[in-house]
XYZ file of C-alpha atoms in Angstrom:
360
model
C 190.274 -31.695 67.115
C 193.595 -32.655 67.175
C 192.887 -36.167 66.171
C 189.337 -36.411 64.705
C 186.976 -39.227 64.747
C 184.814 -40.291 61.897
C 182.537 -43.322 61.126
C 183.873 -45.574 58.228
C 181.740 -48.566 56.688
C 183.382 -51.382 55.512
C 182.371 -54.958 54.968
C 178.756 -53.706 55.785
C 179.264 -52.602 59.300
C 180.000 -49.210 61.167
C 183.303 -48.731 62.632
C 183.063 -46.767 66.064
C 185.869 -44.500 67.320
C 187.503 -44.494 63.869
C 190.367 -42.130 64.592
C 191.975 -40.767 61.486
C 194.687 -38.606 60.309
C 194.269 -36.373 56.920
C 196.985 -36.152 54.485
C 196.621 -34.071 51.277
C 197.296 -36.026 48.179
C 200.562 -34.746 46.385
C 200.597 -36.482 43.210
C 198.653 -37.223 40.052
C 195.896 -39.663 39.930
C 198.489 -42.530 38.904
C 199.704 -42.258 42.530
C 199.655 -45.709 44.398
C 197.161 -44.155 46.611
C 194.300 -44.414 43.962
C 193.101 -47.972 44.629
C 189.750 -49.296 43.523
C 188.616 -50.576 46.783
C 189.282 -47.408 48.689
C 190.906 -49.108 51.622
C 194.444 -50.683 52.063
C 196.734 -51.481 55.006
C 198.721 -48.582 56.030
C 201.868 -50.848 55.620
C 201.133 -51.715 52.164
C 200.945 -48.086 50.717
C 203.885 -45.811 50.145
C 202.573 -42.009 50.439
C 204.127 -39.915 47.836
C 207.282 -37.478 48.694
C 206.649 -33.902 49.493
C 206.356 -31.495 46.578
C 205.528 -27.790 45.983
C 201.837 -28.239 46.934
C 203.102 -28.920 50.512
C 204.076 -25.138 50.895
C 200.427 -24.240 50.084
C 198.689 -26.481 52.756
C 197.885 -25.343 56.303
C 200.607 -27.720 57.854
C 204.264 -26.926 58.173
C 206.600 -29.857 56.677
C 209.009 -31.399 59.115
C 212.785 -31.091 58.449
C 213.500 -34.821 58.196
C 217.004 -34.350 57.788
C 217.225 -32.225 60.953
C 215.591 -34.897 62.891
C 218.109 -37.433 61.699
C 221.094 -35.401 62.658
C 219.386 -34.429 66.052
C 218.257 -37.675 67.238
C 220.351 -40.288 65.559
C 221.598 -42.953 68.029
C 218.315 -42.939 70.290
C 216.700 -46.013 68.692
C 214.568 -44.018 66.175
C 214.658 -43.337 62.351
C 212.451 -40.716 60.438
C 210.494 -40.978 57.276
C 208.982 -38.588 55.265
C 205.086 -39.083 54.137
C 203.975 -36.291 52.309
C 203.984 -33.245 54.806
C 204.460 -34.963 57.718
C 206.679 -37.649 59.289
C 206.993 -41.001 60.863
C 209.215 -41.695 63.742
C 210.211 -45.589 63.601
C 211.276 -46.725 67.063
C 213.071 -49.904 67.155
C 214.636 -51.969 70.151
C 217.290 -54.671 69.885
C 214.881 -57.207 71.286
C 212.801 -56.836 67.901
C 209.964 -54.565 69.250
C 209.157 -51.656 67.066
C 206.709 -48.920 66.753
C 205.638 -46.170 64.296
C 204.407 -42.825 65.437
C 203.145 -40.111 63.153
C 204.615 -36.902 64.795
C 202.377 -34.207 63.969
C 199.171 -36.454 64.787
C 200.316 -38.057 67.653
C 199.284 -41.310 66.304
C 200.778 -44.724 66.588
C 200.190 -46.546 63.103
C 202.226 -49.627 64.058
C 203.418 -51.780 67.048
C 205.102 -55.122 66.143
C 206.479 -57.531 68.737
C 208.293 -60.808 68.969
C 206.326 -63.880 69.771
C 206.853 -67.422 71.109
C 207.703 -68.844 67.589
C 210.394 -66.488 67.167
C 208.612 -64.233 64.488
C 207.161 -60.833 64.646
C 203.411 -59.993 64.446
C 201.671 -56.529 64.182
C 199.273 -55.764 66.978
C 197.764 -52.713 65.495
C 195.086 -52.358 62.878
C 195.799 -49.218 60.863
C 194.628 -48.702 57.166
C 194.365 -45.618 54.836
C 191.248 -44.719 52.953
C 190.775 -42.389 50.026
C 187.367 -41.372 48.780
C 186.997 -41.230 44.980
C 187.738 -37.927 43.559
C 188.900 -36.733 46.898
C 192.431 -35.239 47.159
C 192.810 -36.245 50.918
C 193.711 -39.733 52.213
C 192.482 -40.660 55.782
C 194.921 -42.808 58.163
C 192.743 -44.735 60.543
C 192.960 -47.003 63.343
C 196.190 -47.650 65.566
C 196.245 -45.805 68.863
C 195.400 -41.983 69.134
C 193.775 -39.730 71.654
C 190.821 -37.652 71.561
C 191.106 -34.506 73.906
C 190.482 -31.203 72.246
C 187.671 -29.139 70.901
C 189.613 -27.361 68.281
C 189.857 -28.539 64.898
C 192.919 -30.390 63.293
C 194.462 -27.733 61.261
C 194.958 -25.640 64.384
C 196.110 -28.302 66.673
C 199.138 -30.195 65.678
C 201.532 -31.956 67.881
C 205.221 -30.965 67.941
C 208.093 -32.843 68.582
C 209.950 -31.798 71.992
C 212.395 -34.555 72.001
C 213.451 -38.168 71.592
C 215.590 -39.919 74.336
C 216.886 -43.318 75.049
C 218.589 -45.996 73.066
C 217.891 -49.266 71.222
C 219.059 -51.508 73.948
C 216.565 -50.349 76.954
C 213.938 -48.020 75.623
C 212.941 -45.120 73.178
C 210.626 -42.371 74.340
C 208.921 -39.718 72.150
C 207.713 -36.486 73.662
C 204.946 -34.431 71.733
C 203.622 -31.165 72.957
C 200.896 -28.721 71.991
C 198.767 -25.680 73.073
C 195.091 -25.449 72.632
C 194.597 -22.504 70.166
C 190.981 -22.299 70.946
C 191.154 -22.812 74.897
C 194.670 -21.311 75.658
C 194.559 -22.207 79.322
C 195.215 -25.891 78.462
C 198.495 -27.287 77.561
C 198.896 -30.853 76.536
C 201.856 -33.457 76.515
C 201.865 -36.936 75.041
C 204.812 -39.438 75.855
C 205.208 -42.398 73.865
C 207.535 -45.170 75.250
C 208.706 -48.343 73.690
C 210.356 -50.160 76.451
C 211.060 -54.117 76.657
C 207.845 -55.806 75.699
C 205.413 -52.746 76.482
C 204.110 -49.890 74.537
C 202.951 -47.109 76.714
C 201.170 -43.835 75.749
C 200.741 -41.098 78.357
C 198.613 -38.241 78.232
C 199.167 -34.835 80.307
C 196.752 -32.201 80.502
C 197.568 -28.867 82.308
C 194.922 -26.320 83.223
C 197.116 -23.036 83.549
C 193.888 -20.822 83.739
C 192.100 -19.536 86.737
C 189.030 -21.556 86.446
C 188.247 -25.147 86.978
C 187.827 -27.070 83.822
C 185.742 -30.468 83.162
C 187.319 -32.630 80.539
C 184.651 -34.841 78.946
C 184.936 -37.786 76.303
C 188.732 -38.213 76.733
C 189.842 -41.541 75.518
C 193.028 -43.651 74.316
C 191.406 -46.324 72.283
C 193.682 -48.825 70.469
C 192.357 -50.998 67.342
C 194.107 -54.415 67.788
C 194.221 -56.554 65.016
C 192.833 -60.163 65.643
C 192.326 -63.230 63.583
C 188.605 -63.221 63.890
C 186.355 -61.986 66.715
C 185.138 -65.490 67.305
C 188.610 -66.439 68.413
C 189.050 -63.477 70.565
C 188.526 -63.394 74.266
C 188.786 -60.642 77.062
C 190.051 -62.311 80.257
C 189.942 -60.642 83.790
C 186.636 -58.646 83.525
C 184.470 -60.760 85.558
C 182.534 -58.652 88.097
C 183.126 -55.423 86.344
C 179.978 -53.321 85.758
C 179.281 -52.071 82.258
C 176.832 -49.783 80.112
C 175.793 -50.688 76.735
C 175.898 -48.069 74.043
C 175.539 -47.841 70.413
C 179.017 -47.268 68.563
C 179.654 -43.807 68.820
C 181.955 -41.067 68.005
C 183.255 -39.586 71.464
C 183.653 -36.008 71.767
C 186.036 -34.095 73.919
C 184.455 -31.134 75.626
C 186.166 -28.278 77.805
C 183.541 -26.766 80.055
C 184.321 -23.732 81.784
C 181.516 -22.164 83.984
C 178.387 -23.733 82.063
C 176.591 -26.902 81.539
C 177.413 -29.221 78.583
C 174.684 -30.213 76.237
C 173.298 -33.650 76.714
C 175.134 -36.157 74.585
C 173.296 -37.368 71.830
C 174.109 -40.988 72.120
C 171.626 -43.298 74.216
C 172.865 -45.487 76.776
C 171.131 -49.080 76.925
C 171.424 -52.060 79.267
C 173.635 -51.896 82.110
C 174.722 -54.889 84.218
C 177.640 -56.860 85.625
C 180.170 -58.942 83.448
C 179.505 -62.547 84.452
C 182.392 -64.101 82.369
C 185.928 -64.036 83.267
C 186.594 -65.371 79.759
C 184.436 -63.129 77.558
C 184.346 -64.204 73.919
C 184.000 -61.269 71.522
C 182.214 -63.187 68.908
C 178.876 -60.904 69.203
C 178.745 -57.234 68.107
C 179.057 -55.177 71.114
C 179.793 -51.661 72.320
C 180.369 -51.438 76.146
C 181.734 -48.993 78.692
C 183.092 -50.869 81.609
C 183.397 -49.311 85.007
C 184.947 -50.771 88.120
C 187.235 -52.779 85.869
C 190.742 -54.032 86.915
C 193.643 -51.788 85.972
C 194.613 -54.499 83.418
C 193.058 -57.466 81.536
C 194.247 -59.602 78.944
C 192.890 -60.005 75.228
C 193.623 -63.548 73.914
C 193.490 -64.368 70.234
C 193.400 -67.985 69.900
C 193.605 -67.852 66.046
C 197.034 -66.214 66.179
C 198.046 -67.932 69.340
C 198.754 -64.396 70.688
C 197.696 -62.360 73.552
C 197.911 -58.444 74.565
C 197.610 -57.377 78.268
C 195.725 -53.965 78.224
C 196.575 -51.597 81.169
C 195.367 -48.200 82.215
C 196.225 -45.433 84.733
C 194.292 -42.267 85.578
C 191.107 -43.355 83.411
C 188.233 -44.949 85.362
C 186.409 -46.621 82.463
C 187.385 -49.068 79.634
C 185.734 -48.983 76.234
C 185.414 -52.128 74.098
C 183.809 -52.638 70.682
C 183.756 -55.916 68.777
C 182.114 -56.041 65.287
C 181.369 -59.751 65.874
C 180.785 -61.718 62.560
C 180.319 -58.805 60.419
C 183.980 -58.712 59.460
C 185.759 -61.419 57.528
C 187.701 -63.858 59.732
C 191.514 -64.185 59.109
C 191.749 -61.076 56.972
C 193.584 -57.635 57.425
C 190.123 -56.318 58.339
C 189.585 -58.074 61.535
C 189.962 -56.191 64.564
C 188.631 -55.190 68.134
C 188.623 -51.881 69.537
C 189.732 -51.473 73.232
C 191.276 -48.790 75.488
C 190.589 -46.343 78.600
C 188.368 -43.591 78.626
C 186.290 -41.105 80.517
C 183.162 -41.173 78.482
C 180.691 -41.553 81.208
C 182.366 -39.187 83.824
C 184.050 -35.860 83.265
C 187.641 -35.495 84.387
C 187.643 -32.384 86.757
C 190.956 -30.359 86.518
C 191.567 -27.334 89.100
C 193.754 -24.332 88.054
C 197.453 -25.112 88.132
C 196.592 -28.943 88.239
C 197.916 -31.673 85.840
C 195.844 -34.832 84.983
C 197.733 -37.931 83.592
C 196.126 -40.897 81.716
C 198.097 -43.944 80.346
C 197.404 -46.757 77.985
C 199.738 -49.861 78.405
C 199.985 -52.549 75.732
C 202.062 -55.335 76.835
C 203.055 -58.427 74.914
C 203.614 -61.327 77.300
C 204.621 -63.852 74.425
C 208.006 -63.064 73.722
């Protein structure tokens, strides 16, 4: 998988859809990444600079100096973090976003709000297991849509366009090493008060392909789930499902094995102002193309929009996580977990996640 999924336990609960990117630890045990509680917010940790160990890894380090020369003046700066690189996008209006280039992962999205300050909308953190030489960067916004392993399917930077006055756009591409007929593209755009992530999957083969488990789910940081509401889902059908790790399957001429996860109660959303205080894991169908997440604790809101996807996945840990801490979050985004995406030869599928800040 290009962007893997795992389950991680914190404050006594299981996190679903826990996207992560692995980075080898390139320093001694005295590195700032060795911390007693194993978990820290990404922005509070500095990964060590590249060393000779990088050359021995399966990843090819990015020439950050080349990126600075090639793309300066486009509203983007670059920072080395071990053997990968973060592109830092920033607009004159104060909006900013960080993208891990080889992972295709958005790790930060900050916006200006009504009181004039800036807030972080995404929940991203790093974890390192005791005695392990790998740190895992989790959360943020990332995609799941490959059957191959991480080490063989990194994203490559194709270009950065725009400027800080209007918008900045990052284009990433990759081909699937295992299924060569599939070509993938991701475009991340920071424009005004909106962050958009577009996925393009092209079937360059001669046989139809069925895409299962594709998702673009974001971890939104909140004050507390009790103070968080989903507005605009009234009348949407839903299916309850235990927290799960979605898979991405590419099926060519054969039946996919039945998914291990079990579906539970199905029904229709009765509330147009759904409080996320209880633990829940739902897939919404027939939902509007956009709806709003309101955090009354932080007096902030985010409009979540989608294109191309027919479903919306939503997870709330409820009261299991401590309120008003860096661990409070909800997990929301478009998906195709119930129904696969059919792609005929020569066709292109496009799916989009929009995160809009209406509070500036």
